[in-house]
Each structure stands twice: as structure tokens, then as C-alpha cells.
């Protein structure tokens, strides 16, 4: 790092260092551009990739949980269909279950993240807009993950309710 006297042009000093000493020289503005353009952008892409992987894994876990819960209730679903419950109502109940699971998971994650943040050396600022976007994404992922369970529930034959 080189500090120049007031009134001296940093670009001229950087050019002299490059020409005479055969070293790379950058001004403060150039270093900030390199830092933001390369280091921070690379970190942001890595975090984004991690979030995508995390979202896919979360969707799979929610889908498996909701599907398992639905399979455990197939007889009850068959009874509902036998008494005339519409498919839309059955699908809505499964969707509500999935959305509730996502909301509880998001809330508990947000609370734990806020409580444990001081214990970590790096601090990531989560602004309310990002938190709201995260909640919306979690709910969308949970809704999509419930589609497999809804499809399985709607295929249940009402005759299964009486052992047929």
C-alpha cells in the first residue's frame, strides 16, 4: 500500500510503479472495483448456488414428509370421498398441511438464526424485504412439494373405505 501526499495524482504514481518497478499497481478506486466486481460477486454466486441446492433439498424433504403423512391417511381420505367430499377440498387440506409445515419451519429457522447470529464470526444482514421474499419462496416450494401428495390422494378409490 502506498499513500501519496495531498496534491499528488494517484494515477501518476501507479503508472510510475508499473513502468519502473514492473509491479502491478492499482488506485483505490480500481481496487474497490476489483473487490466488488470479482471477490464479492464470486461470493454472491457461491451463496446463490448454496441457496438453490438448499431449496431443492428442502422441497424433497417436505414432499417426502407430506407424502408419508398422506399415505398414512389414505383410508380416511377414501371415507371422505365416499361421503361425497370434493377433490378440491381434499387437495386444499393437504396443501394447508404443507404450507403450515413450511411456515413453522421458516419461523423456527428465522428465530434460531437471529438468536445464534452473534456466536458466528461473520454477520449477514437480513433485511425485512429479504426475509419476506424468503417466506414467499418457502411457501411456494412447499406448495409445489405437496402436488405429489395431492395427486396420490385424489387417486384413492372410495371403495377402499369399506375394504374393497
mmCIF file of C-alpha atoms in Angstrom:
data_model
loop_
_atom_site.group_PDB
_atom_site.id
_atom_site.type_symbol
_atom_site.label_atom_id
_atom_site.label_comp_id
_atom_site.label_asym_id
_atom_site.label_seq_id
_atom_site.Cartn_x
_atom_site.Cartn_y
_atom_site.Cartn_z
ATOM 1 C CA UNK A 1 0.000 0.000 0.000
ATOM 2 C CA UNK A 2 1.279 3.402 -0.915
ATOM 3 C CA UNK A 3 -0.023 6.677 0.399
ATOM 4 C CA UNK A 4 0.536 9.740 -1.695
ATOM 5 C CA UNK A 5 0.910 13.281 -0.478
ATOM 6 C CA UNK A 6 -2.001 15.641 -0.926
ATOM 7 C CA UNK A 7 -1.980 17.103 -4.379
ATOM 8 C CA UNK A 8 -0.174 14.142 -5.984
ATOM 9 C CA UNK A 9 -2.181 12.216 -8.557
ATOM 10 C CA UNK A 10 -2.564 8.542 -7.549
ATOM 11 C CA UNK A 11 -2.861 7.522 -11.212
ATOM 12 C CA UNK A 12 0.542 9.029 -11.997
ATOM 13 C CA UNK A 13 2.187 7.216 -9.060
ATOM 14 C CA UNK A 14 0.548 3.923 -10.118
ATOM 15 C CA UNK A 15 1.792 4.426 -13.689
ATOM 16 C CA UNK A 16 5.357 5.073 -12.427
ATOM 17 C CA UNK A 17 5.266 1.917 -10.267
ATOM 18 C CA UNK A 18 4.076 -0.135 -13.225
ATOM 19 C CA UNK A 19 6.735 1.274 -15.534
ATOM 20 C CA UNK A 20 9.804 1.342 -13.267
ATOM 21 C CA UNK A 21 9.315 -1.487 -10.810
ATOM 22 C CA UNK A 22 7.429 -3.857 -13.109
ATOM 23 C CA UNK A 23 4.755 -4.458 -10.486
ATOM 24 C CA UNK A 24 1.026 -4.291 -10.738
ATOM 25 C CA UNK A 25 -0.364 -1.090 -9.273
ATOM 26 C CA UNK A 26 -3.959 -0.084 -8.662
ATOM 27 C CA UNK A 27 -5.556 3.048 -7.355
ATOM 28 C CA UNK A 28 -8.061 2.916 -4.511
ATOM 29 C CA UNK A 29 -10.964 3.183 -6.973
ATOM 30 C CA UNK A 30 -9.575 0.335 -9.102
ATOM 31 C CA UNK A 31 -9.100 -1.861 -6.014
ATOM 32 C CA UNK A 32 -12.667 -1.195 -4.902
ATOM 33 C CA UNK A 33 -13.900 -2.125 -8.378
ATOM 34 C CA UNK A 34 -11.847 -5.337 -8.351
ATOM 35 C CA UNK A 35 -13.066 -6.200 -4.866
ATOM 36 C CA UNK A 36 -16.723 -5.599 -5.667
ATOM 37 C CA UNK A 37 -16.610 -6.950 -9.204
ATOM 38 C CA UNK A 38 -14.718 -10.135 -8.519
ATOM 39 C CA UNK A 39 -14.492 -11.136 -4.877
ATOM 40 C CA UNK A 40 -17.936 -10.077 -3.708
ATOM 41 C CA UNK A 41 -19.630 -11.193 -6.945
ATOM 42 C CA UNK A 42 -17.985 -14.621 -6.696
ATOM 43 C CA UNK A 43 -19.097 -14.968 -3.089
ATOM 44 C CA UNK A 44 -22.619 -13.924 -4.045
ATOM 45 C CA UNK A 45 -22.743 -16.573 -6.796
ATOM 46 C CA UNK A 46 -21.499 -19.229 -4.362
ATOM 47 C CA UNK A 47 -24.150 -18.264 -1.810
ATOM 48 C CA UNK A 48 -26.838 -18.284 -4.527
ATOM 49 C CA UNK A 49 -25.796 -21.784 -5.622
ATOM 50 C CA UNK A 50 -25.883 -22.948 -1.999
ATOM 51 C CA UNK A 51 -29.389 -21.489 -1.613
ATOM 52 C CA UNK A 52 -30.615 -23.241 -4.761
ATOM 53 C CA UNK A 53 -29.257 -26.577 -3.540
ATOM 54 C CA UNK A 54 -30.797 -25.956 -0.125
ATOM 55 C CA UNK A 55 -34.170 -25.135 -1.712
ATOM 56 C CA UNK A 56 -34.150 -28.329 -3.798
ATOM 57 C CA UNK A 57 -33.261 -30.474 -0.783
ATOM 58 C CA UNK A 58 -35.904 -28.724 1.335
ATOM 59 C CA UNK A 59 -38.547 -29.316 -1.333
ATOM 60 C CA UNK A 60 -37.652 -33.015 -1.443
ATOM 61 C CA UNK A 61 -37.832 -33.319 2.341
ATOM 62 C CA UNK A 62 -41.201 -31.537 2.518
ATOM 63 C CA UNK A 63 -42.521 -33.692 -0.345
ATOM 64 C CA UNK A 64 -41.461 -36.897 1.434
ATOM 65 C CA UNK A 65 -42.951 -35.802 4.754
ATOM 66 C CA UNK A 66 -46.289 -34.731 3.248
ATOM 67 C CA UNK A 67 -46.427 -37.842 1.034
ATOM 68 C CA UNK A 68 -45.776 -40.114 4.026
ATOM 69 C CA UNK A 69 -48.439 -38.321 6.058
ATOM 70 C CA UNK A 70 -50.874 -38.645 3.149
ATOM 71 C CA UNK A 71 -50.199 -42.360 2.735
ATOM 72 C CA UNK A 72 -50.966 -42.823 6.420
ATOM 73 C CA UNK A 73 -54.375 -41.232 5.882
ATOM 74 C CA UNK A 74 -55.476 -42.986 2.693
ATOM 75 C CA UNK A 75 -58.315 -44.820 4.461
ATOM 76 C CA UNK A 76 -59.607 -41.536 5.908
ATOM 77 C CA UNK A 77 -59.332 -39.894 2.503
ATOM 78 C CA UNK A 78 -61.292 -42.784 0.982
ATOM 79 C CA UNK A 79 -64.013 -42.262 3.617
ATOM 80 C CA UNK A 80 -64.125 -38.555 2.783
ATOM 81 C CA UNK A 81 -64.525 -39.380 -0.895
ATOM 82 C CA UNK A 82 -67.201 -41.964 -0.080
ATOM 83 C CA UNK A 83 -69.325 -39.396 1.737
ATOM 84 C CA UNK A 84 -69.045 -37.002 -1.185
ATOM 85 C CA UNK A 85 -66.204 -34.640 -0.277
ATOM 86 C CA UNK A 86 -64.967 -32.798 -3.360
ATOM 87 C CA UNK A 87 -61.444 -33.445 -4.635
ATOM 88 C CA UNK A 88 -60.727 -29.719 -4.324
ATOM 89 C CA UNK A 89 -61.417 -29.856 -0.570
ATOM 90 C CA UNK A 90 -59.140 -32.866 -0.076
ATOM 91 C CA UNK A 91 -56.378 -31.216 -2.100
ATOM 92 C CA UNK A 92 -56.791 -27.972 -0.135
ATOM 93 C CA UNK A 93 -56.404 -29.835 3.182
ATOM 94 C CA UNK A 94 -53.125 -31.395 2.030
ATOM 95 C CA UNK A 95 -51.913 -28.043 0.692
ATOM 96 C CA UNK A 96 -52.725 -26.366 4.021
ATOM 97 C CA UNK A 97 -50.743 -29.045 5.831
ATOM 98 C CA UNK A 98 -47.757 -28.427 3.575
ATOM 99 C CA UNK A 99 -47.959 -24.633 3.906
ATOM 100 C CA UNK A 100 -48.201 -24.913 7.693
ATOM 101 C CA UNK A 101 -45.128 -27.149 7.730
ATOM 102 C CA UNK A 102 -43.246 -24.573 5.646
ATOM 103 C CA UNK A 103 -44.361 -21.627 7.796
ATOM 104 C CA UNK A 104 -43.369 -23.370 11.033
ATOM 105 C CA UNK A 105 -40.022 -24.352 9.510
ATOM 106 C CA UNK A 106 -39.346 -20.814 8.292
ATOM 107 C CA UNK A 107 -40.322 -19.225 11.616
ATOM 108 C CA UNK A 108 -38.190 -21.597 13.657
ATOM 109 C CA UNK A 109 -35.249 -21.118 11.279
ATOM 110 C CA UNK A 110 -35.566 -17.337 11.437
ATOM 111 C CA UNK A 111 -35.725 -17.366 15.244
ATOM 112 C CA UNK A 112 -32.728 -19.685 15.579
ATOM 113 C CA UNK A 113 -30.721 -17.694 13.013
ATOM 114 C CA UNK A 114 -31.418 -14.468 14.898
ATOM 115 C CA UNK A 115 -30.528 -15.980 18.250
ATOM 116 C CA UNK A 116 -27.308 -17.653 17.100
ATOM 117 C CA UNK A 117 -26.037 -14.852 14.841
ATOM 118 C CA UNK A 118 -23.767 -13.278 17.496
ATOM 119 C CA UNK A 119 -21.985 -16.615 18.003
ATOM 120 C CA UNK A 120 -20.608 -16.603 14.447
ATOM 121 C CA UNK A 121 -17.614 -14.541 13.287
ATOM 122 C CA UNK A 122 -19.335 -13.258 10.134
ATOM 123 C CA UNK A 123 -22.535 -11.259 10.270
ATOM 124 C CA UNK A 124 -25.025 -11.435 7.412
ATOM 125 C CA UNK A 125 -27.604 -8.697 7.420
ATOM 126 C CA UNK A 126 -31.072 -9.996 6.601
ATOM 127 C CA UNK A 127 -33.299 -7.057 5.762
ATOM 128 C CA UNK A 128 -37.082 -7.416 6.150
ATOM 129 C CA UNK A 129 -37.600 -7.453 2.372
ATOM 130 C CA UNK A 130 -35.243 -10.441 2.007
ATOM 131 C CA UNK A 131 -36.956 -12.187 4.882
ATOM 132 C CA UNK A 132 -40.376 -11.663 3.290
ATOM 133 C CA UNK A 133 -39.079 -12.920 -0.055
ATOM 134 C CA UNK A 134 -37.638 -15.961 1.725
ATOM 135 C CA UNK A 135 -41.007 -16.711 3.316
ATOM 136 C CA UNK A 136 -42.770 -16.451 -0.038
ATOM 137 C CA UNK A 137 -40.217 -18.778 -1.648
ATOM 138 C CA UNK A 138 -40.569 -21.306 1.180
ATOM 139 C CA UNK A 139 -44.348 -21.310 0.799
ATOM 140 C CA UNK A 140 -44.100 -21.719 -2.986
ATOM 141 C CA UNK A 141 -41.641 -24.600 -2.566
ATOM 142 C CA UNK A 142 -43.947 -26.269 -0.035
ATOM 143 C CA UNK A 143 -46.962 -25.821 -2.311
ATOM 144 C CA UNK A 144 -45.096 -27.407 -5.215
ATOM 145 C CA UNK A 145 -43.842 -30.213 -2.972
ATOM 146 C CA UNK A 146 -47.420 -31.045 -1.934
ATOM 147 C CA UNK A 147 -48.538 -31.699 -5.512
ATOM 148 C CA UNK A 148 -47.312 -35.294 -5.447
ATOM 149 C CA UNK A 149 -49.278 -35.985 -2.268
ATOM 150 C CA UNK A 150 -52.393 -34.299 -3.623
ATOM 151 C CA UNK A 151 -52.160 -36.402 -6.768
ATOM 152 C CA UNK A 152 -51.825 -39.587 -4.679
ATOM 153 C CA UNK A 153 -54.803 -38.617 -2.510
ATOM 154 C CA UNK A 154 -57.009 -37.889 -5.487
ATOM 155 C CA UNK A 155 -56.294 -41.322 -6.983
ATOM 156 C CA UNK A 156 -57.724 -43.092 -3.903
ATOM 157 C CA UNK A 157 -60.740 -45.224 -4.688
ATOM 158 C CA UNK A 158 -63.700 -44.572 -2.349
ATOM 159 C CA UNK A 159 -64.273 -48.338 -2.207
ATOM 160 C CA UNK A 160 -61.072 -48.617 -0.155
ATOM 161 C CA UNK A 161 -63.006 -47.124 2.745
ATOM 162 C CA UNK A 162 -65.101 -50.271 3.118
ATOM 163 C CA UNK A 163 -62.266 -52.653 2.437
ATOM 164 C CA UNK A 164 -62.912 -53.032 -1.306
#
